PDB file of C-alpha atoms in Angstrom:
ATOM      1  CA  UNK A   1       0.000   0.000   0.000  1.00  0.00           C
ATOM      2  CA  UNK A   2       0.901   3.668  -0.184  1.00  0.00           C
ATOM      3  CA  UNK A   3       3.507   4.778   2.336  1.00  0.00           C
ATOM      4  CA  UNK A   4       3.866   8.163   3.982  1.00  0.00           C
ATOM      5  CA  UNK A   5       6.873   8.990   6.114  1.00  0.00           C
ATOM      6  CA  UNK A   6       7.507  11.774   8.593  1.00  0.00           C
ATOM      7  CA  UNK A   7      10.791  13.101   9.844  1.00  0.00           C
ATOM      8  CA  UNK A   8      11.758  13.439  12.566  1.00  0.00           C
ATOM      9  CA  UNK A   9       9.698  10.973  14.585  1.00  0.00           C
ATOM     10  CA  UNK A  10      10.323  12.991  17.708  1.00  0.00           C
ATOM     11  CA  UNK A  11      12.024  16.249  18.548  1.00  0.00           C
ATOM     12  CA  UNK A  12      12.828  18.192  21.689  1.00  0.00           C
ATOM     13  CA  UNK A  13      13.593  21.883  21.353  1.00  0.00           C
ATOM     14  CA  UNK A  14      14.022  24.970  23.457  1.00  0.00           C
ATOM     15  CA  UNK A  15      11.318  27.577  23.716  1.00  0.00           C
ATOM     16  CA  UNK A  16      11.692  30.248  21.035  1.00  0.00           C
ATOM     17  CA  UNK A  17      13.320  28.037  18.433  1.00  0.00           C
ATOM     18  CA  UNK A  18      11.744  26.825  15.193  1.00  0.00           C
ATOM     19  CA  UNK A  19      11.199  23.215  14.253  1.00  0.00           C
ATOM     20  CA  UNK A  20      10.623  21.776  10.790  1.00  0.00           C
ATOM     21  CA  UNK A  21       8.714  18.542  10.229  1.00  0.00           C
ATOM     22  CA  UNK A  22       8.786  16.788   6.859  1.00  0.00           C
ATOM     23  CA  UNK A  23       6.048  14.668   5.356  1.00  0.00           C
ATOM     24  CA  UNK A  24       6.826  12.552   2.300  1.00  0.00           C
ATOM     25  CA  UNK A  25       4.736  10.278   0.139  1.00  0.00           C
ATOM     26  CA  UNK A  26       7.241   7.566  -0.752  1.00  0.00           C
ATOM     27  CA  UNK A  27       5.602   5.692  -3.586  1.00  0.00           C
ATOM     28  CA  UNK A  28       2.955   8.002  -4.967  1.00  0.00           C
ATOM     29  CA  UNK A  29       2.382  11.634  -5.848  1.00  0.00           C
ATOM     30  CA  UNK A  30      -0.026  13.583  -3.698  1.00  0.00           C
ATOM     31  CA  UNK A  31      -1.500  16.851  -4.866  1.00  0.00           C
ATOM     32  CA  UNK A  32      -3.033  17.363  -1.441  1.00  0.00           C
ATOM     33  CA  UNK A  33      -1.547  16.779   1.989  1.00  0.00           C
ATOM     34  CA  UNK A  34      -3.129  17.433   5.351  1.00  0.00           C
ATOM     35  CA  UNK A  35      -1.610  18.351   8.705  1.00  0.00           C
ATOM     36  CA  UNK A  36      -3.242  17.285  11.962  1.00  0.00           C
ATOM     37  CA  UNK A  37      -2.487  17.846  15.604  1.00  0.00           C
ATOM     38  CA  UNK A  38      -3.312  15.308  18.292  1.00  0.00           C
ATOM     39  CA  UNK A  39      -3.338  16.095  21.988  1.00  0.00           C
ATOM     40  CA  UNK A  40      -2.967  13.277  24.519  1.00  0.00           C
ATOM     41  CA  UNK A  41      -6.049  11.086  24.668  1.00  0.00           C
ATOM     42  CA  UNK A  42      -7.830  13.347  22.223  1.00  0.00           C
ATOM     43  CA  UNK A  43      -8.784  13.219  18.611  1.00  0.00           C
ATOM     44  CA  UNK A  44      -6.906  14.430  15.579  1.00  0.00           C
ATOM     45  CA  UNK A  45      -7.661  18.049  14.747  1.00  0.00           C
ATOM     46  CA  UNK A  46      -7.126  19.225  11.192  1.00  0.00           C
ATOM     47  CA  UNK A  47      -4.754  22.176  11.110  1.00  0.00           C
ATOM     48  CA  UNK A  48      -4.401  22.870   7.418  1.00  0.00           C
ATOM     49  CA  UNK A  49      -4.775  21.557   3.902  1.00  0.00           C
ATOM     50  CA  UNK A  50      -1.702  21.791   1.722  1.00  0.00           C
ATOM     51  CA  UNK A  51      -1.879  21.777  -2.062  1.00  0.00           C
ATOM     52  CA  UNK A  52       1.221  21.473  -4.203  1.00  0.00           C
ATOM     53  CA  UNK A  53       2.321  24.794  -5.596  1.00  0.00           C
ATOM     54  CA  UNK A  54      -0.196  26.920  -3.732  1.00  0.00           C
ATOM     55  CA  UNK A  55      -0.701  28.412  -0.321  1.00  0.00           C
ATOM     56  CA  UNK A  56      -2.025  26.205   2.426  1.00  0.00           C
ATOM     57  CA  UNK A  57      -5.570  26.598   3.685  1.00  0.00           C
ATOM     58  CA  UNK A  58      -5.696  26.851   7.460  1.00  0.00           C
ATOM     59  CA  UNK A  59      -8.551  25.818   9.711  1.00  0.00           C
ATOM     60  CA  UNK A  60     -10.190  28.382  11.915  1.00  0.00           C
ATOM     61  CA  UNK A  61      -8.120  29.155  14.962  1.00  0.00           C
ATOM     62  CA  UNK A  62      -4.814  27.947  13.508  1.00  0.00           C
ATOM     63  CA  UNK A  63      -2.197  30.685  13.226  1.00  0.00           C
ATOM     64  CA  UNK A  64      -0.719  30.605   9.758  1.00  0.00           C
ATOM     65  CA  UNK A  65       2.304  32.656  10.817  1.00  0.00           C
ATOM     66  CA  UNK A  66       2.959  30.225  13.631  1.00  0.00           C
ATOM     67  CA  UNK A  67       2.597  27.050  11.611  1.00  0.00           C
ATOM     68  CA  UNK A  68       4.234  27.567   8.235  1.00  0.00           C
ATOM     69  CA  UNK A  69       3.371  24.976   5.612  1.00  0.00           C
ATOM     70  CA  UNK A  70       5.208  24.504   2.354  1.00  0.00           C
ATOM     71  CA  UNK A  71       4.207  21.972  -0.288  1.00  0.00           C
ATOM     72  CA  UNK A  72       7.049  22.322  -2.729  1.00  0.00           C
ATOM     73  CA  UNK A  73       6.604  19.087  -4.648  1.00  0.00           C
ATOM     74  CA  UNK A  74       4.086  16.318  -5.181  1.00  0.00           C
ATOM     75  CA  UNK A  75       5.877  14.147  -2.627  1.00  0.00           C
ATOM     76  CA  UNK A  76       6.931  16.576   0.083  1.00  0.00           C
ATOM     77  CA  UNK A  77       5.174  18.925   2.470  1.00  0.00           C
ATOM     78  CA  UNK A  78       6.818  20.610   5.441  1.00  0.00           C
ATOM     79  CA  UNK A  79       5.389  22.072   8.612  1.00  0.00           C
ATOM     80  CA  UNK A  80       7.521  24.599  10.474  1.00  0.00           C
ATOM     81  CA  UNK A  81       6.548  25.500  14.003  1.00  0.00           C
ATOM     82  CA  UNK A  82       8.015  28.966  14.437  1.00  0.00           C
ATOM     83  CA  UNK A  83       9.105  30.376  17.787  1.00  0.00           C
ATOM     84  CA  UNK A  84       7.870  27.264  19.521  1.00  0.00           C
ATOM     85  CA  UNK A  85       6.493  27.439  23.049  1.00  0.00           C
ATOM     86  CA  UNK A  86       5.590  24.692  25.529  1.00  0.00           C
ATOM     87  CA  UNK A  87       1.917  24.885  24.529  1.00  0.00           C
ATOM     88  CA  UNK A  88       2.948  23.814  21.013  1.00  0.00           C
ATOM     89  CA  UNK A  89       4.073  20.470  22.402  1.00  0.00           C
ATOM     90  CA  UNK A  90       1.923  17.873  20.709  1.00  0.00           C
ATOM     91  CA  UNK A  91       1.801  14.999  18.255  1.00  0.00           C
ATOM     92  CA  UNK A  92       1.738  16.218  14.661  1.00  0.00           C
ATOM     93  CA  UNK A  93       0.452  13.907  11.949  1.00  0.00           C
ATOM     94  CA  UNK A  94       0.379  14.380   8.204  1.00  0.00           C
ATOM     95  CA  UNK A  95      -1.585  12.577   5.549  1.00  0.00           C
ATOM     96  CA  UNK A  96      -1.306  12.446   1.784  1.00  0.00           C
ATOM     97  CA  UNK A  97      -4.299  12.166  -0.471  1.00  0.00           C
ATOM     98  CA  UNK A  98      -4.482   9.672  -3.297  1.00  0.00           C
ATOM     99  CA  UNK A  99      -7.791  10.639  -4.819  1.00  0.00           C
ATOM    100  CA  UNK A 100     -11.078  11.510  -3.198  1.00  0.00           C
ATOM    101  CA  UNK A 101     -11.608  10.050   0.249  1.00  0.00           C
ATOM    102  CA  UNK A 102      -8.325   8.161   0.294  1.00  0.00           C
ATOM    103  CA  UNK A 103      -5.789   9.533   2.751  1.00  0.00           C
ATOM    104  CA  UNK A 104      -2.624   7.763   3.846  1.00  0.00           C
ATOM    105  CA  UNK A 105      -1.211   8.808   7.177  1.00  0.00           C
ATOM    106  CA  UNK A 106       2.321   9.252   8.370  1.00  0.00           C
ATOM    107  CA  UNK A 107       3.446   7.773  11.694  1.00  0.00           C
ATOM    108  CA  UNK A 108       3.487  11.173  13.372  1.00  0.00           C
ATOM    109  CA  UNK A 109       6.059  13.466  14.979  1.00  0.00           C
ATOM    110  CA  UNK A 110       6.114  14.072  18.690  1.00  0.00           C
ATOM    111  CA  UNK A 111       7.253  17.597  19.576  1.00  0.00           C
ATOM    112  CA  UNK A 112       8.292  18.590  23.073  1.00  0.00           C
ATOM    113  CA  UNK A 113       9.122  22.232  23.674  1.00  0.00           C
ATOM    114  CA  UNK A 114      11.023  22.943  26.868  1.00  0.00           C
TER     115      UNK A 114
ATOM    116  CA  UNK B   1     -20.673  21.809  11.728  1.00  0.00           C
ATOM    117  CA  UNK B   2     -19.788  18.183  11.251  1.00  0.00           C
ATOM    118  CA  UNK B   3     -18.850  16.138  14.284  1.00  0.00           C
ATOM    119  CA  UNK B   4     -18.235  12.555  15.367  1.00  0.00           C
ATOM    120  CA  UNK B   5     -18.800  11.057  18.796  1.00  0.00           C
ATOM    121  CA  UNK B   6     -17.521   7.620  19.719  1.00  0.00           C
ATOM    122  CA  UNK B   7     -17.658   5.650  22.902  1.00  0.00           C
ATOM    123  CA  UNK B   8     -15.031   6.486  25.426  1.00  0.00           C
ATOM    124  CA  UNK B   9     -12.386   4.002  26.263  1.00  0.00           C
ATOM    125  CA  UNK B  10     -10.364   2.328  27.231  1.00  0.00           C
ATOM    126  CA  UNK B  11     -12.066  -0.921  26.376  1.00  0.00           C
ATOM    127  CA  UNK B  12     -10.565  -4.151  27.656  1.00  0.00           C
ATOM    128  CA  UNK B  13     -11.788  -7.539  26.475  1.00  0.00           C
ATOM    129  CA  UNK B  14     -10.674 -11.124  26.545  1.00  0.00           C
ATOM    130  CA  UNK B  15      -9.631 -12.907  23.394  1.00  0.00           C
ATOM    131  CA  UNK B  16     -12.561 -14.225  21.325  1.00  0.00           C
ATOM    132  CA  UNK B  17     -15.017 -11.793  22.913  1.00  0.00           C
ATOM    133  CA  UNK B  18     -17.528  -9.823  20.847  1.00  0.00           C
ATOM    134  CA  UNK B  19     -16.616  -6.213  20.199  1.00  0.00           C
ATOM    135  CA  UNK B  20     -18.785  -3.164  19.645  1.00  0.00           C
ATOM    136  CA  UNK B  21     -17.457   0.385  19.517  1.00  0.00           C
ATOM    137  CA  UNK B  22     -20.245   2.915  19.118  1.00  0.00           C
ATOM    138  CA  UNK B  23     -19.977   5.865  16.775  1.00  0.00           C
ATOM    139  CA  UNK B  24     -22.543   8.522  15.973  1.00  0.00           C
ATOM    140  CA  UNK B  25     -22.200  11.550  13.759  1.00  0.00           C
ATOM    141  CA  UNK B  26     -23.681  14.918  12.971  1.00  0.00           C
ATOM    142  CA  UNK B  27     -23.328  16.168   9.438  1.00  0.00           C
ATOM    143  CA  UNK B  28     -24.944  18.195   6.731  1.00  0.00           C
ATOM    144  CA  UNK B  29     -25.416  16.470   3.429  1.00  0.00           C
ATOM    145  CA  UNK B  30     -24.303  12.903   2.848  1.00  0.00           C
ATOM    146  CA  UNK B  31     -20.862  12.230   4.274  1.00  0.00           C
ATOM    147  CA  UNK B  32     -18.763   9.146   3.848  1.00  0.00           C
ATOM    148  CA  UNK B  33     -17.941   7.284   7.043  1.00  0.00           C
ATOM    149  CA  UNK B  34     -14.701   5.604   8.050  1.00  0.00           C
ATOM    150  CA  UNK B  35     -13.041   3.587  10.744  1.00  0.00           C
ATOM    151  CA  UNK B  36      -9.298   4.035  11.110  1.00  0.00           C
ATOM    152  CA  UNK B  37      -6.992   1.973  13.332  1.00  0.00           C
ATOM    153  CA  UNK B  38      -3.723   3.076  14.898  1.00  0.00           C
ATOM    154  CA  UNK B  39      -1.451   0.285  16.077  1.00  0.00           C
ATOM    155  CA  UNK B  40       1.254   1.144  18.603  1.00  0.00           C
ATOM    156  CA  UNK B  41       4.035   3.160  17.010  1.00  0.00           C
ATOM    157  CA  UNK B  42       2.365   3.299  13.608  1.00  0.00           C
ATOM    158  CA  UNK B  43       0.312   5.758  11.592  1.00  0.00           C
ATOM    159  CA  UNK B  44      -3.432   5.596  11.138  1.00  0.00           C
ATOM    160  CA  UNK B  45      -4.606   2.980   8.682  1.00  0.00           C
ATOM    161  CA  UNK B  46      -7.963   2.812   6.999  1.00  0.00           C
ATOM    162  CA  UNK B  47      -9.861  -0.171   8.388  1.00  0.00           C
ATOM    163  CA  UNK B  48     -13.129   0.150   6.486  1.00  0.00           C
ATOM    164  CA  UNK B  49     -15.459   2.693   4.997  1.00  0.00           C
ATOM    165  CA  UNK B  50     -19.006   3.203   3.725  1.00  0.00           C
ATOM    166  CA  UNK B  51     -20.056   5.886   1.321  1.00  0.00           C
ATOM    167  CA  UNK B  52     -23.843   5.829   1.437  1.00  0.00           C
ATOM    168  CA  UNK B  53     -26.757   4.825   3.639  1.00  0.00           C
ATOM    169  CA  UNK B  54     -27.125   1.090   4.358  1.00  0.00           C
ATOM    170  CA  UNK B  55     -23.673   0.328   2.976  1.00  0.00           C
ATOM    171  CA  UNK B  56     -21.680  -2.128   5.065  1.00  0.00           C
ATOM    172  CA  UNK B  57     -17.925  -1.770   5.250  1.00  0.00           C
ATOM    173  CA  UNK B  58     -15.899  -4.812   6.258  1.00  0.00           C
ATOM    174  CA  UNK B  59     -12.268  -5.774   6.636  1.00  0.00           C
ATOM    175  CA  UNK B  60     -10.244  -8.210   8.782  1.00  0.00           C
ATOM    176  CA  UNK B  61     -13.427  -9.496  10.431  1.00  0.00           C
ATOM    177  CA  UNK B  62     -14.587  -6.003  11.402  1.00  0.00           C
ATOM    178  CA  UNK B  63     -17.886  -4.629  10.113  1.00  0.00           C
ATOM    179  CA  UNK B  64     -19.800  -1.356  10.304  1.00  0.00           C
ATOM    180  CA  UNK B  65     -23.088  -0.369   8.680  1.00  0.00           C
ATOM    181  CA  UNK B  66     -23.948   3.197   7.637  1.00  0.00           C
ATOM    182  CA  UNK B  67     -27.247   3.888   9.428  1.00  0.00           C
ATOM    183  CA  UNK B  68     -28.661   7.195   8.295  1.00  0.00           C
ATOM    184  CA  UNK B  69     -31.808   6.925  10.403  1.00  0.00           C
ATOM    185  CA  UNK B  70     -29.785   6.694  13.609  1.00  0.00           C
ATOM    186  CA  UNK B  71     -26.744   8.619  12.285  1.00  0.00           C
ATOM    187  CA  UNK B  72     -24.526   5.798  13.443  1.00  0.00           C
ATOM    188  CA  UNK B  73     -21.608   3.706  12.197  1.00  0.00           C
ATOM    189  CA  UNK B  74     -20.881   1.237  14.992  1.00  0.00           C
ATOM    190  CA  UNK B  75     -17.829  -1.008  14.650  1.00  0.00           C
ATOM    191  CA  UNK B  76     -18.269  -4.716  15.410  1.00  0.00           C
ATOM    192  CA  UNK B  77     -16.190  -7.857  15.407  1.00  0.00           C
ATOM    193  CA  UNK B  78     -17.425 -11.271  16.395  1.00  0.00           C
ATOM    194  CA  UNK B  79     -14.233 -12.639  17.928  1.00  0.00           C
ATOM    195  CA  UNK B  80     -11.357 -10.341  18.781  1.00  0.00           C
ATOM    196  CA  UNK B  81      -7.701 -11.298  18.904  1.00  0.00           C
ATOM    197  CA  UNK B  82      -4.767  -9.949  20.900  1.00  0.00           C
ATOM    198  CA  UNK B  83      -3.453  -8.439  17.659  1.00  0.00           C
ATOM    199  CA  UNK B  84      -6.555  -6.216  17.465  1.00  0.00           C
ATOM    200  CA  UNK B  85      -5.261  -4.158  20.377  1.00  0.00           C
ATOM    201  CA  UNK B  86      -4.999  -0.613  19.044  1.00  0.00           C
ATOM    202  CA  UNK B  87      -6.731   2.762  19.027  1.00  0.00           C
ATOM    203  CA  UNK B  88      -9.777   2.971  16.775  1.00  0.00           C
ATOM    204  CA  UNK B  89     -11.036   6.234  15.266  1.00  0.00           C
ATOM    205  CA  UNK B  90     -14.398   6.842  13.673  1.00  0.00           C
ATOM    206  CA  UNK B  91     -14.400   9.603  11.070  1.00  0.00           C
ATOM    207  CA  UNK B  92     -16.490  11.256   8.409  1.00  0.00           C
ATOM    208  CA  UNK B  93     -15.572  13.205   5.346  1.00  0.00           C
ATOM    209  CA  UNK B  94     -17.128  15.798   3.178  1.00  0.00           C
ATOM    210  CA  UNK B  95     -16.373  14.419  -0.256  1.00  0.00           C
ATOM    211  CA  UNK B  96     -16.050  17.887  -1.738  1.00  0.00           C
ATOM    212  CA  UNK B  97     -13.318  19.106   0.569  1.00  0.00           C
ATOM    213  CA  UNK B  98     -11.755  15.716   1.433  1.00  0.00           C
ATOM    214  CA  UNK B  99     -11.510  16.933   5.004  1.00  0.00           C
ATOM    215  CA  UNK B 100     -11.780  14.266   7.669  1.00  0.00           C
ATOM    216  CA  UNK B 101     -13.464  14.877  11.011  1.00  0.00           C
ATOM    217  CA  UNK B 102     -12.426  12.376  13.671  1.00  0.00           C
ATOM    218  CA  UNK B 103     -13.982  11.076  16.830  1.00  0.00           C
ATOM    219  CA  UNK B 104     -11.882  11.076  19.967  1.00  0.00           C
ATOM    220  CA  UNK B 105     -10.590   7.547  19.510  1.00  0.00           C
ATOM    221  CA  UNK B 106     -11.168   4.403  21.556  1.00  0.00           C
ATOM    222  CA  UNK B 107      -8.255   2.438  22.946  1.00  0.00           C
ATOM    223  CA  UNK B 108      -8.895  -1.294  22.757  1.00  0.00           C
ATOM    224  CA  UNK B 109      -6.866  -3.845  24.706  1.00  0.00           C
ATOM    225  CA  UNK B 110      -7.373  -7.554  24.181  1.00  0.00           C
ATOM    226  CA  UNK B 111      -6.037  -9.885  26.841  1.00  0.00           C
ATOM    227  CA  UNK B 112      -5.088 -13.484  26.057  1.00  0.00           C
TER     228      UNK B 112
END
């Protein structure tokens, strides 16, 4: 089946620094990728929809200047958490779309901001 | 807006027990419904889906029927195995936007 990878799988950073998370579709091209955030024991919340070659569409309440998304190619999308703070600590998950209603998920990236 | 509510966990069962995880939804229009499973250390995987009323999705012994009259999509399995231990998410999507709305997830543990 289709494989989506994320890198890094976990990261610890100091408050005020920026962290970049990569999401790659390894064996297919994805025009659309999605970024989710998952708090402990809670559901996945969609943060933004990323389309190759265009600006990401952010969900209500998500700061676009805080969470920078770049979808530079059909196999790579990046999420940069800028000036991270402890409240940004979370589990970030991406998915890549292979047609309507078919999303393949990455294994997630755990971010801890000290 | 669209929303999904699923039974709270954790759920602990013995091997070969019958499993039901309840899921109800609120949506405008006619969404597609999904169950995803997340095994420890892995990403979410699609378990099954149904795209219209009365459709039954099935996979790996799991089943769920799209019930429009009760706005439900309960997950069932007749005889669970230890390997079914995972977190299960019910979700719906608006086919136009492809956006998925997830329930809160139910952690299932099967004891031998």
